[in-house]
Amino acid sequence: MSFYTSEELKKIGFKNFGENIKISKKCSIYSPESIEIGNNVRIDDFCLLSGGEKGIKIGSNIHIAAFSAIYGEGGVLLEDFCTLSSRVILYSLTDDYSGLSMTNPTVPKEYTGVIKAPITISKHVIIGTNSTVLPNVVIGEGSAIGAHSLVTKNINSWGIYAGIPAKKIKDRSKVLLNKELKMLKMK
């Protein structure tokens, strides 16, 4: 995998980015001026980052696996230590599917019913492959979303959720918090 150098990242025009950033040269980036990236972030091949009006804020120690997409028009926040597995999509903007409005970006805005709202992926969240998160969702700290899930509503902290729509399966261990403290002390 070929990653951008620090000099190349500067030329892209991100709002802000930290140290030890590994973004694949095969990642598509739109509206970089509304994208912020912390430290120790890896974004793999064929990902799509679309900053949009409200933008994307990516914390530190985050991995975004191949073929994932983040649409930041309504605002997307990924807090520290998050993981997006391959093919995860975060939509902070979506069309109205009810039939009350027309859909797609070729139609003038007055005929559409676009839903635009922020998404927050809290600290230590992991989202499994092929999962989708819709606008106006907060995934609470430490929660895990199973593969092939659809998140349409807020998710409480420290649970394991899966399904369409995502429902709680069981609690998630907090042992990783001790490992975080140990890791941070080592630095």
Coordinates of C-alpha atoms in Angstrom, one line a residue:
M1 CA 0.0 0.0 0.0
S2 CA 1.3 3.4 -0.9
F3 CA 0.7 6.2 1.5
Y4 CA 0.9 10.0 1.1
T5 CA 4.0 11.7 2.6
S6 CA 3.6 14.6 5.0
E7 CA 4.5 17.0 2.2
E8 CA 1.8 15.5 0.0
L9 CA -0.8 15.7 2.8
K10 CA 0.0 19.4 3.2
K11 CA -0.7 19.9 -0.5
I12 CA -4.1 18.2 -0.3
G13 CA -5.3 21.0 1.9
F14 CA -6.8 19.4 5.0
K15 CA -8.2 21.8 7.6
N16 CA -5.7 20.2 10.0
F17 CA -3.8 16.9 10.4
G18 CA -1.5 15.5 13.0
E19 CA 1.5 13.2 13.1
N20 CA 2.0 9.6 11.8
I21 CA -0.9 9.8 9.3
K22 CA -1.1 7.0 6.7
I23 CA -3.6 7.7 4.0
S24 CA -3.6 5.5 0.9
K25 CA -3.0 7.3 -2.4
K26 CA -6.0 5.3 -3.6
C27 CA -8.3 7.1 -1.2
S28 CA -10.7 9.6 -2.7
I29 CA -10.8 12.9 -0.8
Y30 CA -13.4 15.7 -1.4
S31 CA -13.6 19.1 0.3
P32 CA -10.4 18.4 2.3
E33 CA -10.6 22.0 3.8
S34 CA -13.4 20.6 6.0
I35 CA -11.6 17.5 7.2
E36 CA -9.5 17.3 10.4
I37 CA -7.3 14.4 11.3
G38 CA -5.6 13.7 14.6
N39 CA -2.4 11.6 15.2
N40 CA -1.8 7.9 14.4
V41 CA -4.5 7.5 11.8
R42 CA -4.5 5.0 9.0
I43 CA -7.0 5.2 6.1
D44 CA -6.7 2.3 3.6
D45 CA -7.2 1.8 -0.2
F46 CA -10.5 2.8 -1.9
C47 CA -11.9 4.8 1.0
L48 CA -13.9 7.9 0.3
L49 CA -13.8 11.0 2.6
S50 CA -16.3 13.7 1.6
G51 CA -15.9 16.7 3.9
G52 CA -19.0 18.7 2.9
E53 CA -20.6 21.6 4.8
K54 CA -20.2 20.5 8.4
G55 CA -17.1 18.3 7.8
I56 CA -15.3 15.3 9.2
K57 CA -13.3 15.3 12.4
I58 CA -11.2 12.2 12.8
G59 CA -9.5 11.8 16.3
S60 CA -6.3 9.9 17.1
N61 CA -5.4 6.2 16.9
I62 CA -8.1 5.4 14.3
H63 CA -8.2 2.9 11.5
I64 CA -10.5 3.2 8.5
A65 CA -10.3 0.0 6.5
A66 CA -10.6 -0.4 2.7
F67 CA -13.7 0.6 0.8
S68 CA -15.2 2.6 3.7
A69 CA -16.9 5.9 3.0
I70 CA -17.6 9.0 5.3
Y71 CA -20.0 11.7 4.0
G72 CA -19.6 14.8 6.2
E73 CA -22.2 17.1 4.9
G74 CA -24.2 17.0 8.2
G75 CA -21.0 16.5 10.3
V76 CA -19.2 13.4 11.3
L77 CA -17.0 13.0 14.4
L78 CA -14.9 9.9 15.1
E79 CA -13.4 10.1 18.6
D80 CA -10.1 8.5 19.6
F81 CA -9.4 4.7 19.2
C82 CA -12.2 4.0 16.7
T83 CA -12.2 1.3 14.1
L84 CA -14.2 1.2 10.9
S85 CA -13.9 -2.2 9.3
S86 CA -14.0 -2.6 5.5
R87 CA -17.0 -1.3 3.6
V88 CA -18.4 0.7 6.5
I89 CA -20.5 3.8 5.4
L90 CA -21.3 6.8 7.5
Y91 CA -24.0 8.9 6.0
S92 CA -24.6 12.3 7.7
L93 CA -26.8 13.1 4.7
T94 CA -29.4 11.0 3.0
D95 CA -32.4 11.3 0.7
D96 CA -36.0 10.9 1.9
Y97 CA -37.1 7.5 0.7
S98 CA -40.8 7.9 1.7
G99 CA -41.9 9.1 -1.8
L100 CA -42.9 12.5 -0.5
S101 CA -39.8 14.0 -2.2
M102 CA -37.7 13.4 -5.3
T103 CA -34.3 12.0 -4.8
N104 CA -30.7 12.3 -6.0
P105 CA -28.3 15.3 -6.6
T106 CA -29.5 16.0 -10.1
V107 CA -32.9 17.2 -8.8
P108 CA -33.1 20.9 -7.6
K109 CA -33.1 21.1 -3.7
E110 CA -36.7 22.4 -3.5
Y111 CA -38.0 19.1 -4.8
T112 CA -36.0 16.9 -2.5
G113 CA -36.3 16.1 1.2
V114 CA -32.7 15.6 2.1
I115 CA -32.1 14.6 5.7
K116 CA -28.9 16.1 7.1
A117 CA -27.8 15.6 10.7
P118 CA -24.5 14.8 12.5
I119 CA -23.0 11.4 13.4
T120 CA -20.8 10.8 16.4
I121 CA -18.7 7.7 16.8
S122 CA -17.5 7.8 20.4
K123 CA -14.2 6.7 21.8
H124 CA -13.3 3.0 21.5
V125 CA -16.1 2.1 19.1
I126 CA -15.6 -0.6 16.5
I127 CA -18.0 -1.0 13.5
G128 CA -18.0 -4.3 11.6
T129 CA -17.7 -4.8 7.9
N130 CA -20.5 -3.8 5.6
S131 CA -22.3 -1.8 8.3
T132 CA -24.1 1.5 7.6
V133 CA -24.8 4.4 10.0
L134 CA -27.5 6.9 9.1
P135 CA -27.8 10.6 10.1
N136 CA -28.6 11.8 13.6
V137 CA -26.9 8.9 15.4
V138 CA -24.5 8.8 18.4
I139 CA -22.8 5.5 19.0
G140 CA -21.8 5.5 22.7
E141 CA -18.4 5.0 24.0
G142 CA -17.0 1.5 23.8
S143 CA -19.8 -0.1 21.8
A144 CA -19.2 -2.6 19.0
I145 CA -21.4 -2.9 15.9
G146 CA -21.5 -6.3 14.3
A147 CA -21.0 -7.0 10.6
H148 CA -23.8 -6.2 8.2
S149 CA -25.7 -4.0 10.6
L150 CA -27.8 -0.9 10.0
V151 CA -27.6 1.8 12.7
T152 CA -30.6 4.1 12.6
K153 CA -30.9 5.2 16.2
N154 CA -28.5 6.1 19.1
I155 CA -26.5 3.3 20.6
N156 CA -25.8 3.1 24.3
S157 CA -22.2 2.8 25.6
W158 CA -20.4 -0.5 26.2
G159 CA -22.7 -2.8 24.3
I160 CA -22.4 -5.2 21.4
Y161 CA -25.1 -4.5 18.8
A162 CA -26.0 -6.2 15.5
G163 CA -28.7 -6.6 12.9
I164 CA -31.0 -4.6 10.7
P165 CA -31.8 -2.4 12.6
A166 CA -29.0 -2.8 15.1
K167 CA -30.2 -4.2 18.5
K168 CA -28.2 -4.9 21.6
I169 CA -26.9 -8.4 21.9
K170 CA -24.9 -8.2 25.1
D171 CA -22.6 -5.9 27.2
R172 CA -19.0 -5.3 26.0
S173 CA -16.0 -5.6 28.3
K174 CA -14.2 -2.5 29.5
V175 CA -10.9 -4.3 30.0
L176 CA -9.5 -2.4 27.0
L177 CA -9.6 0.8 29.1
N178 CA -6.8 -0.6 31.3
K179 CA -4.8 -1.4 28.1
E180 CA -5.4 2.2 26.9
L181 CA -3.9 3.6 30.1
K182 CA -0.9 1.3 29.9
M183 CA -0.3 2.2 26.3
L184 CA -0.5 6.0 27.0
K185 CA 1.9 5.6 30.0
M186 CA 4.4 3.8 27.7
K187 CA 4.5 6.9 25.4

